[in-house]
Every structure is written in C-alpha cells, then in structure tokens.
Amino acid sequence: MFKTFDDLADRQLAGGVLDRTDARAVLEAPDEDVLGLVAAAGRLRRAHFGNKVKVNYLVNLKSGLCPEDCGYCSQRLGSSAQILKYSWLSAEETARQAGAGIQGGASRVCLVASGRGPSDRDVDRVAKAVEAVKSAHSDVEVCACLGLLKDGQAEKLREAGVDAYNHNLNTSESRYSEICTTHGYDDRVDTVEKAKSAGLSACSGLIVGMGETDDELIDAIFALRDLGSDSIPVNFLMPFEGTPLAGTWELSPLRALRILALARFACPATEVRMAGGREMHLRSLQPLALHVVNSLFLGDYLTSEGQAAKADLEMIADAGFEVLGAGEQPQAAHTTPALRERGAGTAAAPNA
C-alpha cells in the first residue's frame, strides 16, 4: 500500500500495475485529498501526453429507434425521450457535419449509428461516408461506432479507411444484465476483439453513475486495461426522462474526479477521455479534470447538447493546455466589466 498519491504515481511511472487495494484507496480518497490525487494523476498524464488535449467530434449518422434495451440510452427500445429521430445521413451531409468539428480543432471524428449492429449494406454506406470525410479532410482520424460487429465487417471498415472502432463495455461483467438484456457483456468484448484483430484501434470505455459499486467500477476499468483499449471514454450517466434510469443522480464533481483518476492510474499511458455528461457532473471542475484526462468530445453529443464548442476550447487554453494537432490558437476575448444596476442603491433585486 502506498503512503501518498505521489508515491503511487512514482510506482506507476516506474511501470507498476495498479491493484485492487490501491484502486479502492483512489476511490475512497477524502475530499481534502482530491487535489493531491489530481496532481499525482496529472504527473502520469503529462509524462505520457505533455500538455496536449485530443479533441474528438461526434456525428450521429442515424438517430433513435434502436431495438436494444440498454437502460441508460435515450435511443433504446421503449424510450419516450423526445430526441431527434432520423435515418442515415448521406455521405455528403456526414462530411459537412464532420467538417464543423474539424474546423473547431477535432483531430478525430466518431461516426455513430444506433442499432444492434450494422448490416453489410450499412458497412458499405459507412465506407462511402468515410471516403467523403477523408476526401475533404485527409489528416483526420475516423472512429466508427456501429454496434456489434459480424465476422469480416471490421476488416471492411479498415479497408474503407476507418482508423478506430468504439464499442464500450459500459460496466462490469457482473452488473451487465442489470442494464441490458438484449445482448450480453461477452458480445461487447467479442466486438472489441474483432476490431483489434482487424487492425483497428480499440476505443472502449464505460458509463459511471448507474448504481455500480466501487468493486464493480474497479472490475470495469481493470477489464478495459486487460482488453488493451487504446482509448477509454469515461461517460457520466445522463439520466434522460423516458428511460429506466431517469432521475438517477449518484455522482458529485469530486466523485467524478476520483473515477477519472482511477482510470489514469490504472492505464497511465492510455488516452482517457472525459465524455458525455461531463458538463452536468463535473460542472465547474471540468478544467481540473483536464489535468487527469487528455481527451474530450467537442460540443454536442448524440442526442443531447453539450457545452458550447467555443467554451470547450477556451477552457483548454485557460487551463494551460493545447489542442493536439492545432496550429496557433486564438486567445479568449476579454470582456468589459458589467456595471451593477441591481441590489443596494437600486429598486432591482440583488444577484443573490
């Protein structure tokens, strides 16, 4: 057992492997020690990624009407969430949507489609979209997220120019049946393995705040480590109205920081991304989280709006980081102080 989080960072920098006892200590860090935890995790982050932040951008190719029953998802079977529902975007529209994120600084575009998994015709459709994106933006990485893959589909995606495949484990194996019954944990592991075998970079993460215990959370992160995920998106549950997990609010900003730190200590050299729900759960501590993670999604998500992209980029710059692959970045404009016209000395209500 380590004495301080800096001791743990020293051990990880020397090639140590995080064990369960130390993982629990990270999750159980007292509130007054969280800044020290973040600083120690930040040493690992800077050792492997310097001051760079990788910016990713989501394009939702097909929204809603999914036959799977994942309890967290607004697109699930039986969801009454009032989300946008539409069929496949054209290749041209996909390229246009992707271009907006790339102009904002994204070096990776994630093309996502709802559903259990793609048909071979869907894979061909995605291949055309990838061609359109890369014709306009040859240097951008493309990550596909299309659900469970059949034999041979990962190879077709690789041949089409896809660089990475996202398929999250979401939670621990022991808890999986609590959040989904239409497919199993092993199905998800199988798809990640198919992607890796085809030469695609494996992007696989989790969703936290769904009622998991500390041990289940540790199980999930250790499973991602053992699976060899190249990037780990950490999503924070967005409890959409109209889904089984509506009204579930289990995370505080400090708890969210501890979880991100656990992912960093478990996987020091792996891309760790603060993903969906960061705005509502990390709240004002998002800039602090940048000292642990080295990646984020820019702007909006699949069915919900995120922080304004301009605010994301200003947050990165204000925290002393730089967008990976970007040239000279504009500084945030200074604002003129607003003169007080409320409260004492006025008839208007105070700002309190």
CSV table of N, CA, C and O in Angstrom, one decimal, residues 167-284:
chain,number,residue,atom,x,y,z
A,167,HIS,N,-16.6,0.7,-29.1
A,167,HIS,CA,-17.6,-0.2,-28.5
A,167,HIS,C,-17.4,-0.3,-27.0
A,167,HIS,O,-16.4,-1.0,-26.6
A,168,ASN,N,-18.1,0.4,-26.2
A,168,ASN,CA,-17.9,0.5,-24.8
A,168,ASN,C,-18.3,-0.8,-24.1
A,168,ASN,O,-19.4,-1.4,-24.4
A,169,LEU,N,-17.6,-1.2,-23.1
A,169,LEU,CA,-18.1,-2.3,-22.2
A,169,LEU,C,-19.1,-1.7,-21.2
A,169,LEU,O,-20.0,-2.5,-20.8
A,170,ASN,N,-19.1,-0.5,-20.9
A,170,ASN,CA,-20.1,0.3,-20.2
A,170,ASN,C,-20.1,0.0,-18.7
A,170,ASN,O,-20.2,0.9,-17.9
A,171,THR,N,-20.0,-1.2,-18.3
A,171,THR,CA,-20.0,-1.5,-16.8
A,171,THR,C,-19.3,-2.9,-16.6
A,171,THR,O,-18.8,-3.5,-17.6
A,172,SER,N,-19.3,-3.4,-15.4
A,172,SER,CA,-18.7,-4.7,-15.1
A,172,SER,C,-19.5,-5.8,-15.7
A,172,SER,O,-20.7,-5.7,-15.9
A,173,GLU,N,-18.8,-6.9,-15.9
A,173,GLU,CA,-19.5,-8.2,-16.4
A,173,GLU,C,-20.6,-8.6,-15.4
A,173,GLU,O,-21.7,-9.0,-15.8
A,174,SER,N,-20.3,-8.5,-14.1
A,174,SER,CA,-21.3,-8.9,-13.1
A,174,SER,C,-22.6,-8.1,-13.1
A,174,SER,O,-23.6,-8.6,-12.7
A,175,ARG,N,-22.4,-6.8,-13.5
A,175,ARG,CA,-23.6,-5.9,-13.5
A,175,ARG,C,-24.3,-5.8,-14.8
A,175,ARG,O,-25.4,-5.2,-14.9
A,176,TYR,N,-23.7,-6.3,-15.9
A,176,TYR,CA,-24.2,-6.0,-17.2
A,176,TYR,C,-25.7,-6.4,-17.4
A,176,TYR,O,-26.4,-5.6,-18.0
A,177,SER,N,-26.1,-7.5,-16.9
A,177,SER,CA,-27.5,-7.9,-17.1
A,177,SER,C,-28.5,-6.9,-16.5
A,177,SER,O,-29.7,-7.0,-16.8
A,178,GLU,N,-28.0,-6.1,-15.5
A,178,GLU,CA,-28.9,-5.1,-14.9
A,178,GLU,C,-29.2,-4.0,-15.8
A,178,GLU,O,-30.2,-3.2,-15.5
A,179,ILE,N,-28.3,-3.7,-16.8
A,179,ILE,CA,-28.6,-2.5,-17.6
A,179,ILE,C,-29.0,-2.9,-19.0
A,179,ILE,O,-29.4,-2.0,-19.8
A,180,CYS,N,-28.8,-4.2,-19.4
A,180,CYS,CA,-29.2,-4.6,-20.8
A,180,CYS,C,-29.5,-6.1,-20.8
A,180,CYS,O,-28.8,-6.9,-20.2
A,181,THR,N,-30.6,-6.4,-21.5
A,181,THR,CA,-31.0,-7.8,-21.6
A,181,THR,C,-31.0,-8.3,-23.1
A,181,THR,O,-31.1,-9.6,-23.3
A,182,THR,N,-30.9,-7.4,-24.0
A,182,THR,CA,-31.0,-7.9,-25.4
A,182,THR,C,-29.6,-8.3,-26.0
A,182,THR,O,-29.6,-8.8,-27.1
A,183,HIS,N,-28.6,-8.0,-25.3
A,183,HIS,CA,-27.3,-8.6,-25.7
A,183,HIS,C,-26.4,-8.7,-24.4
A,183,HIS,O,-26.8,-8.1,-23.4
A,184,GLY,N,-25.3,-9.4,-24.4
A,184,GLY,CA,-24.5,-9.6,-23.2
A,184,GLY,C,-23.2,-8.9,-23.2
A,184,GLY,O,-22.7,-8.4,-24.3
A,185,TYR,N,-22.6,-9.0,-22.1
A,185,TYR,CA,-21.2,-8.4,-21.9
A,185,TYR,C,-20.2,-9.1,-22.9
A,185,TYR,O,-19.4,-8.4,-23.5
A,186,ASP,N,-20.3,-10.4,-23.0
A,186,ASP,CA,-19.4,-11.1,-23.9
A,186,ASP,C,-19.5,-10.7,-25.3
A,186,ASP,O,-18.6,-10.7,-26.1
A,187,ASP,N,-20.8,-10.3,-25.7
A,187,ASP,CA,-21.0,-9.8,-27.1
A,187,ASP,C,-20.1,-8.5,-27.3
A,187,ASP,O,-19.5,-8.3,-28.4
A,188,ARG,N,-20.1,-7.7,-26.3
A,188,ARG,CA,-19.3,-6.4,-26.4
A,188,ARG,C,-17.8,-6.7,-26.5
A,188,ARG,O,-17.1,-6.1,-27.3
A,189,VAL,N,-17.4,-7.6,-25.6
A,189,VAL,CA,-15.9,-8.0,-25.6
A,189,VAL,C,-15.6,-8.5,-27.0
A,189,VAL,O,-14.5,-8.2,-27.6
A,190,ASP,N,-16.4,-9.4,-27.6
A,190,ASP,CA,-16.2,-10.0,-28.9
A,190,ASP,C,-16.0,-9.0,-30.0
A,190,ASP,O,-15.1,-9.1,-30.8
A,191,THR,N,-16.8,-7.9,-29.9
A,191,THR,CA,-16.7,-6.9,-31.0
A,191,THR,C,-15.4,-6.1,-30.8
A,191,THR,O,-14.8,-5.8,-31.8
A,192,VAL,N,-15.0,-5.8,-29.6
A,192,VAL,CA,-13.7,-5.1,-29.4
A,192,VAL,C,-12.6,-6.0,-29.9
A,192,VAL,O,-11.7,-5.5,-30.6
A,193,GLU,N,-12.7,-7.3,-29.7
A,193,GLU,CA,-11.6,-8.2,-30.1
A,193,GLU,C,-11.6,-8.2,-31.7
A,193,GLU,O,-10.5,-8.3,-32.3
A,194,LYS,N,-12.8,-8.3,-32.3
A,194,LYS,CA,-12.9,-8.3,-33.7
A,194,LYS,C,-12.2,-7.0,-34.3
A,194,LYS,O,-11.5,-7.1,-35.3
A,195,ALA,N,-12.5,-5.9,-33.7
A,195,ALA,CA,-11.9,-4.6,-34.2
A,195,ALA,C,-10.3,-4.7,-34.1
A,195,ALA,O,-9.6,-4.3,-35.0
A,196,LYS,N,-9.9,-5.1,-32.9
A,196,LYS,CA,-8.4,-5.2,-32.7
A,196,LYS,C,-7.8,-6.2,-33.7
A,196,LYS,O,-6.7,-5.9,-34.3
A,197,SER,N,-8.4,-7.3,-34.0
A,197,SER,CA,-7.9,-8.3,-34.9
A,197,SER,C,-7.8,-7.8,-36.3
A,197,SER,O,-6.9,-8.2,-37.1
A,198,ALA,N,-8.6,-6.8,-36.6
A,198,ALA,CA,-8.7,-6.3,-38.0
A,198,ALA,C,-7.7,-5.1,-38.1
A,198,ALA,O,-7.5,-4.5,-39.2
A,199,GLY,N,-7.0,-4.8,-37.0
A,199,GLY,CA,-6.0,-3.7,-37.1
A,199,GLY,C,-6.6,-2.3,-36.8
A,199,GLY,O,-5.9,-1.3,-37.0
A,200,LEU,N,-7.8,-2.3,-36.3
A,200,LEU,CA,-8.4,-1.0,-35.9
A,200,LEU,C,-8.0,-0.7,-34.4
A,200,LEU,O,-7.9,-1.6,-33.6
A,201,SER,N,-7.8,0.5,-34.1
A,201,SER,CA,-7.5,1.0,-32.8
A,201,SER,C,-8.8,0.8,-31.9
A,201,SER,O,-9.9,1.2,-32.3
A,202,ALA,N,-8.6,0.1,-30.8
A,202,ALA,CA,-9.8,-0.2,-29.9
A,202,ALA,C,-10.1,1.0,-29.0
A,202,ALA,O,-9.2,1.4,-28.2
A,203,CYS,N,-11.3,1.5,-29.1
A,203,CYS,CA,-11.8,2.6,-28.3
A,203,CYS,C,-12.9,2.0,-27.5
A,203,CYS,O,-14.0,1.7,-28.0
A,204,SER,N,-12.7,1.8,-26.2
A,204,SER,CA,-13.7,1.2,-25.3
A,204,SER,C,-13.7,1.8,-23.9
A,204,SER,O,-12.6,1.9,-23.3
A,205,GLY,N,-14.9,2.2,-23.4
A,205,GLY,CA,-14.9,2.8,-22.2
A,205,GLY,C,-16.1,2.4,-21.3
A,205,GLY,O,-16.5,1.2,-21.4
A,206,LEU,N,-16.6,3.3,-20.5
A,206,LEU,CA,-17.7,2.9,-19.6
A,206,LEU,C,-18.6,4.1,-19.3
A,206,LEU,O,-18.3,5.2,-19.7
A,207,ILE,N,-19.7,3.8,-18.7
A,207,ILE,CA,-20.6,4.8,-18.2
A,207,ILE,C,-20.7,4.6,-16.7
A,207,ILE,O,-20.9,3.5,-16.2
A,208,VAL,N,-20.5,5.7,-16.0
A,208,VAL,CA,-20.5,5.7,-14.5
A,208,VAL,C,-21.7,6.4,-14.0
A,208,VAL,O,-22.3,7.3,-14.6
A,209,GLY,N,-22.1,6.1,-12.7
A,209,GLY,CA,-23.2,6.7,-12.1
A,209,GLY,C,-24.5,5.9,-12.3
A,209,GLY,O,-25.6,6.5,-12.2
A,210,MET,N,-24.4,4.6,-12.7
A,210,MET,CA,-25.6,3.8,-13.0
A,210,MET,C,-25.9,2.9,-11.8
A,210,MET,O,-26.6,1.9,-12.0
A,211,GLY,N,-25.4,3.1,-10.6
A,211,GLY,CA,-25.7,2.3,-9.5
A,211,GLY,C,-24.6,1.3,-9.2
A,211,GLY,O,-24.7,0.5,-8.3
A,212,GLU,N,-23.5,1.4,-9.9
A,212,GLU,CA,-22.4,0.4,-9.7
A,212,GLU,C,-21.7,0.6,-8.3
A,212,GLU,O,-21.6,1.8,-7.9
A,213,THR,N,-21.2,-0.4,-7.7
A,213,THR,CA,-20.4,-0.3,-6.5
A,213,THR,C,-19.0,0.0,-6.9
A,213,THR,O,-18.6,-0.1,-8.1
A,214,ASP,N,-18.2,0.3,-5.9
A,214,ASP,CA,-16.8,0.6,-6.2
A,214,ASP,C,-16.1,-0.6,-6.8
A,214,ASP,O,-15.3,-0.5,-7.7
A,215,ASP,N,-16.4,-1.8,-6.2
A,215,ASP,CA,-15.8,-3.0,-6.8
A,215,ASP,C,-16.2,-3.3,-8.2
A,215,ASP,O,-15.4,-3.7,-9.1
A,216,GLU,N,-17.5,-3.0,-8.6
A,216,GLU,CA,-17.9,-3.2,-10.0
A,216,GLU,C,-17.2,-2.1,-10.9
A,216,GLU,O,-16.9,-2.5,-12.0
A,217,LEU,N,-17.0,-0.9,-10.4
A,217,LEU,CA,-16.3,0.1,-11.1
A,217,LEU,C,-14.9,-0.3,-11.4
A,217,LEU,O,-14.3,-0.2,-12.5
A,218,ILE,N,-14.2,-0.8,-10.3
A,218,ILE,CA,-12.8,-1.3,-10.5
A,218,ILE,C,-12.8,-2.5,-11.5
A,218,ILE,O,-11.9,-2.5,-12.4
A,219,ASP,N,-13.8,-3.4,-11.4
A,219,ASP,CA,-13.8,-4.5,-12.3
A,219,ASP,C,-13.9,-4.0,-13.8
A,219,ASP,O,-13.2,-4.5,-14.7
A,220,ALA,N,-14.7,-3.0,-14.0
A,220,ALA,CA,-14.9,-2.5,-15.4
A,220,ALA,C,-13.6,-1.8,-15.9
A,220,ALA,O,-13.2,-2.1,-17.0
A,221,ILE,N,-12.9,-1.0,-15.1
A,221,ILE,CA,-11.7,-0.3,-15.5
A,221,ILE,C,-10.6,-1.3,-15.7
A,221,ILE,O,-9.8,-1.3,-16.7
A,222,PHE,N,-10.5,-2.3,-14.8
A,222,PHE,CA,-9.4,-3.3,-15.0
A,222,PHE,C,-9.7,-4.2,-16.2
A,222,PHE,O,-8.8,-4.6,-16.9
A,223,ALA,N,-11.0,-4.4,-16.5
A,223,ALA,CA,-11.3,-5.2,-17.7
A,223,ALA,C,-10.9,-4.4,-19.0
A,223,ALA,O,-10.4,-5.0,-19.9
A,224,LEU,N,-11.1,-3.1,-19.0
A,224,LEU,CA,-10.6,-2.3,-20.1
A,224,LEU,C,-9.1,-2.3,-20.2
A,224,LEU,O,-8.6,-2.4,-21.3
A,225,ARG,N,-8.4,-2.3,-19.1
A,225,ARG,CA,-7.0,-2.4,-19.1
A,225,ARG,C,-6.5,-3.7,-19.7
A,225,ARG,O,-5.7,-3.8,-20.6
A,226,ASP,N,-7.2,-4.8,-19.3
A,226,ASP,CA,-6.8,-6.1,-19.7
A,226,ASP,C,-7.2,-6.3,-21.2
A,226,ASP,O,-6.5,-7.1,-21.9
A,227,LEU,N,-8.2,-5.7,-21.7
A,227,LEU,CA,-8.6,-5.8,-23.0
A,227,LEU,C,-7.7,-5.0,-24.0
A,227,LEU,O,-7.7,-5.3,-25.2
A,228,GLY,N,-6.9,-4.1,-23.4
A,228,GLY,CA,-6.0,-3.4,-24.3
A,228,GLY,C,-6.6,-2.2,-25.0
A,228,GLY,O,-6.2,-1.9,-26.2
A,229,SER,N,-7.6,-1.6,-24.4
A,229,SER,CA,-8.2,-0.5,-25.1
A,229,SER,C,-7.2,0.7,-25.3
A,229,SER,O,-6.6,1.1,-24.3
A,230,ASP,N,-7.1,1.2,-26.5
A,230,ASP,CA,-6.2,2.3,-26.7
A,230,ASP,C,-6.7,3.6,-26.2
A,230,ASP,O,-5.9,4.6,-25.9
A,231,SER,N,-8.0,3.8,-26.2
A,231,SER,CA,-8.6,5.0,-25.6
A,231,SER,C,-9.8,4.6,-24.8
A,231,SER,O,-10.6,3.7,-25.2
A,232,ILE,N,-10.0,5.3,-23.6
A,232,ILE,CA,-11.1,4.9,-22.7
A,232,ILE,C,-11.9,6.2,-22.5
A,232,ILE,O,-11.6,7.1,-21.7
A,233,PRO,N,-13.1,6.2,-23.2
A,233,PRO,CA,-14.0,7.3,-22.9
A,233,PRO,C,-14.8,7.0,-21.6
A,233,PRO,O,-15.3,5.9,-21.4
A,234,VAL,N,-14.7,8.0,-20.6
A,234,VAL,CA,-15.5,7.8,-19.4
A,234,VAL,C,-16.7,8.7,-19.5
A,234,VAL,O,-16.6,10.0,-19.5
A,235,ASN,N,-17.9,8.1,-19.7
A,235,ASN,CA,-19.1,8.8,-19.8
A,235,ASN,C,-19.8,8.8,-18.4
A,235,ASN,O,-19.7,7.9,-17.6
A,236,PHE,N,-20.5,9.9,-18.1
A,236,PHE,CA,-21.2,10.1,-16.8
A,236,PHE,C,-22.7,10.1,-17.2
A,236,PHE,O,-23.1,10.8,-18.0
A,237,LEU,N,-23.4,9.2,-16.5
A,237,LEU,CA,-24.8,9.0,-16.8
A,237,LEU,C,-25.6,10.3,-17.0
A,237,LEU,O,-25.6,11.1,-16.1
A,238,MET,N,-26.2,10.4,-18.2
A,238,MET,CA,-27.2,11.4,-18.4
A,238,MET,C,-28.6,10.8,-18.3
A,238,MET,O,-29.0,10.1,-19.1
A,239,PRO,N,-29.2,11.1,-17.2
A,239,PRO,CA,-30.5,10.3,-16.9
A,239,PRO,C,-31.7,10.9,-17.6
A,239,PRO,O,-32.5,11.6,-17.1
A,240,PHE,N,-31.8,10.5,-18.9
A,240,PHE,CA,-32.8,11.1,-19.8
A,240,PHE,C,-34.2,10.7,-19.2
A,240,PHE,O,-34.5,9.5,-18.8
A,241,GLU,N,-35.1,11.6,-19.2
A,241,GLU,CA,-36.5,11.3,-19.0
A,241,GLU,C,-37.0,10.4,-20.1
A,241,GLU,O,-36.7,10.5,-21.2
A,242,GLY,N,-37.8,9.4,-19.7
A,242,GLY,CA,-38.3,8.4,-20.6
A,242,GLY,C,-37.4,7.2,-20.7
A,242,GLY,O,-37.7,6.3,-21.6
A,243,THR,N,-36.4,7.1,-19.9
A,243,THR,CA,-35.6,5.9,-19.8
A,243,THR,C,-35.6,5.3,-18.4
A,243,THR,O,-36.0,6.0,-17.4
A,244,PRO,N,-35.3,4.0,-18.2
A,244,PRO,CA,-35.3,3.4,-16.9
A,244,PRO,C,-34.5,4.1,-15.8
A,244,PRO,O,-34.8,4.0,-14.6
A,245,LEU,N,-33.4,4.8,-16.2
A,245,LEU,CA,-32.5,5.4,-15.3
A,245,LEU,C,-32.8,6.9,-15.1
A,245,LEU,O,-32.0,7.7,-14.5
A,246,ALA,N,-33.9,7.4,-15.5
A,246,ALA,CA,-34.3,8.8,-15.3
A,246,ALA,C,-34.3,9.1,-13.8
A,246,ALA,O,-34.8,8.2,-13.0
A,247,GLY,N,-33.8,10.2,-13.4
A,247,GLY,CA,-33.8,10.6,-12.0
A,247,GLY,C,-32.7,10.0,-11.2
A,247,GLY,O,-32.6,10.2,-10.0
A,248,THR,N,-31.8,9.4,-11.9
A,248,THR,CA,-30.6,8.8,-11.2
A,248,THR,C,-29.5,9.8,-11.1
A,248,THR,O,-28.9,10.1,-12.2
A,249,TRP,N,-29.2,10.3,-9.9
A,249,TRP,CA,-28.1,11.3,-9.7
A,249,TRP,C,-27.2,10.8,-8.6
A,249,TRP,O,-27.5,11.0,-7.4
A,250,GLU,N,-26.2,10.1,-8.9
A,250,GLU,CA,-25.3,9.5,-7.9
A,250,GLU,C,-23.9,10.1,-7.9
A,250,GLU,O,-23.2,9.8,-7.0
A,251,LEU,N,-23.6,11.0,-8.8
A,251,LEU,CA,-22.2,11.5,-8.9
A,251,LEU,C,-22.1,12.9,-8.4
A,251,LEU,O,-22.9,13.8,-8.8
A,252,SER,N,-21.1,13.2,-7.6
A,252,SER,CA,-20.7,14.6,-7.3
A,252,SER,C,-19.5,14.9,-8.2
A,252,SER,O,-18.8,14.0,-8.7
A,253,PRO,N,-19.1,16.2,-8.3
A,253,PRO,CA,-17.9,16.5,-9.1
A,253,PRO,C,-16.7,15.9,-8.5
A,253,PRO,O,-15.8,15.4,-9.3
A,254,LEU,N,-16.5,15.8,-7.2
A,254,LEU,CA,-15.3,15.1,-6.6
A,254,LEU,C,-15.3,13.6,-6.9
A,254,LEU,O,-14.3,13.0,-7.1
A,255,ARG,N,-16.5,13.0,-6.8
A,255,ARG,CA,-16.6,11.6,-7.2
A,255,ARG,C,-16.2,11.4,-8.6
A,255,ARG,O,-15.4,10.4,-9.0
A,256,ALA,N,-16.6,12.2,-9.5
A,256,ALA,CA,-16.2,12.1,-10.9
A,256,ALA,C,-14.7,12.3,-11.1
A,256,ALA,O,-14.1,11.5,-11.9
A,257,LEU,N,-14.1,13.2,-10.4
A,257,LEU,CA,-12.7,13.3,-10.4
A,257,LEU,C,-11.9,12.1,-10.0
A,257,LEU,O,-10.9,11.6,-10.6
A,258,ARG,N,-12.4,11.5,-8.9
A,258,ARG,CA,-11.8,10.2,-8.4
A,258,ARG,C,-11.9,9.1,-9.4
A,258,ARG,O,-10.9,8.4,-9.6
A,259,ILE,N,-13.0,9.0,-10.1
A,259,ILE,CA,-13.1,8.0,-11.1
A,259,ILE,C,-12.2,8.2,-12.3
A,259,ILE,O,-11.5,7.3,-12.8
A,260,LEU,N,-12.1,9.4,-12.7
A,260,LEU,CA,-11.1,9.7,-13.8
A,260,LEU,C,-9.7,9.4,-13.4
A,260,LEU,O,-8.9,8.9,-14.1
A,261,ALA,N,-9.4,9.8,-12.1
A,261,ALA,CA,-8.0,9.5,-11.6
A,261,ALA,C,-7.8,8.0,-11.5
A,261,ALA,O,-6.7,7.5,-11.8
A,262,LEU,N,-8.8,7.2,-11.2
A,262,LEU,CA,-8.6,5.8,-11.2
A,262,LEU,C,-8.3,5.3,-12.6
A,262,LEU,O,-7.4,4.4,-12.7
A,263,ALA,N,-9.0,5.8,-13.6
A,263,ALA,CA,-8.7,5.3,-15.0
A,263,ALA,C,-7.3,5.7,-15.3
A,263,ALA,O,-6.6,4.9,-16.0
A,264,ARG,N,-6.8,6.9,-14.9
A,264,ARG,CA,-5.4,7.3,-15.3
A,264,ARG,C,-4.4,6.4,-14.5
A,264,ARG,O,-3.4,6.0,-15.1
A,265,PHE,N,-4.6,6.1,-13.2
A,265,PHE,CA,-3.7,5.3,-12.5
A,265,PHE,C,-3.7,3.9,-13.0
A,265,PHE,O,-2.6,3.2,-13.1
A,266,ALA,N,-4.8,3.4,-13.4
A,266,ALA,CA,-4.9,2.0,-13.9
A,266,ALA,C,-4.3,1.9,-15.3
A,266,ALA,O,-3.7,0.9,-15.6
A,267,CYS,N,-4.4,3.0,-16.1
A,267,CYS,CA,-3.9,2.9,-17.5
A,267,CYS,C,-3.1,4.2,-17.8
A,267,CYS,O,-3.6,5.1,-18.5
A,268,PRO,N,-1.9,4.3,-17.2
A,268,PRO,CA,-1.2,5.6,-17.3
A,268,PRO,C,-0.9,6.1,-18.7
A,268,PRO,O,-1.0,7.3,-18.9
A,269,ALA,N,-0.7,5.2,-19.6
A,269,ALA,CA,-0.3,5.7,-21.0
A,269,ALA,C,-1.4,5.6,-22.0
A,269,ALA,O,-1.2,5.8,-23.2
A,270,THR,N,-2.6,5.4,-21.5
A,270,THR,CA,-3.8,5.2,-22.4
A,270,THR,C,-4.5,6.6,-22.5
A,270,THR,O,-4.7,7.3,-21.5
A,271,GLU,N,-5.1,6.9,-23.7
A,271,GLU,CA,-5.9,8.0,-23.8
A,271,GLU,C,-7.1,7.9,-22.9
A,271,GLU,O,-7.9,6.9,-23.1
A,272,VAL,N,-7.3,8.8,-22.0
A,272,VAL,CA,-8.5,8.8,-21.2
A,272,VAL,C,-9.3,10.1,-21.5
A,272,VAL,O,-8.8,11.2,-21.5
A,273,ARG,N,-10.6,9.9,-21.8
A,273,ARG,CA,-11.4,11.0,-22.4
A,273,ARG,C,-12.6,11.3,-21.4
A,273,ARG,O,-13.3,10.3,-20.9
A,274,MET,N,-12.8,12.5,-21.0
A,274,MET,CA,-14.0,12.9,-20.3
A,274,MET,C,-15.1,13.1,-21.4
A,274,MET,O,-14.9,14.0,-22.2
A,275,ALA,N,-16.1,12.3,-21.3
A,275,ALA,CA,-17.0,12.2,-22.4
A,275,ALA,C,-18.4,12.7,-22.0
A,275,ALA,O,-18.5,13.6,-21.2
A,276,GLY,N,-19.5,12.0,-22.5
A,276,GLY,CA,-20.8,12.5,-22.3
A,276,GLY,C,-21.2,12.7,-20.8
A,276,GLY,O,-20.8,11.9,-19.9
A,277,GLY,N,-21.8,13.8,-20.5
A,277,GLY,CA,-22.3,14.1,-19.1
A,277,GLY,C,-21.3,14.9,-18.3
A,277,GLY,O,-21.6,15.2,-17.1
A,278,ARG,N,-20.1,15.2,-18.9
A,278,ARG,CA,-19.1,15.9,-18.1
A,278,ARG,C,-19.6,17.2,-17.6
A,278,ARG,O,-19.3,17.6,-16.4
A,279,GLU,N,-20.4,17.9,-18.4
A,279,GLU,CA,-20.8,19.2,-18.0
A,279,GLU,C,-21.7,19.2,-16.8
A,279,GLU,O,-21.7,20.1,-15.9
A,280,MET,N,-22.6,18.2,-16.7
A,280,MET,CA,-23.6,18.2,-15.6
A,280,MET,C,-23.1,17.5,-14.4
A,280,MET,O,-23.7,17.7,-13.3
A,281,HIS,N,-22.0,16.7,-14.5
A,281,HIS,CA,-21.5,16.1,-13.3
A,281,HIS,C,-20.2,16.7,-12.8
A,281,HIS,O,-20.0,16.8,-11.6
A,282,LEU,N,-19.2,17.0,-13.6
A,282,LEU,CA,-18.0,17.7,-13.2
A,282,LEU,C,-18.3,19.1,-12.9
A,282,LEU,O,-17.6,19.8,-12.1
A,283,ARG,N,-19.2,19.7,-13.7
A,283,ARG,CA,-19.6,21.1,-13.6
A,283,ARG,C,-18.4,22.0,-13.6
A,283,ARG,O,-17.6,22.0,-14.5
A,284,SER,N,-18.2,22.8,-12.5
A,284,SER,CA,-17.1,23.8,-12.5
A,284,SER,C,-15.7,23.2,-12.4
A,284,SER,O,-14.7,23.9,-12.5
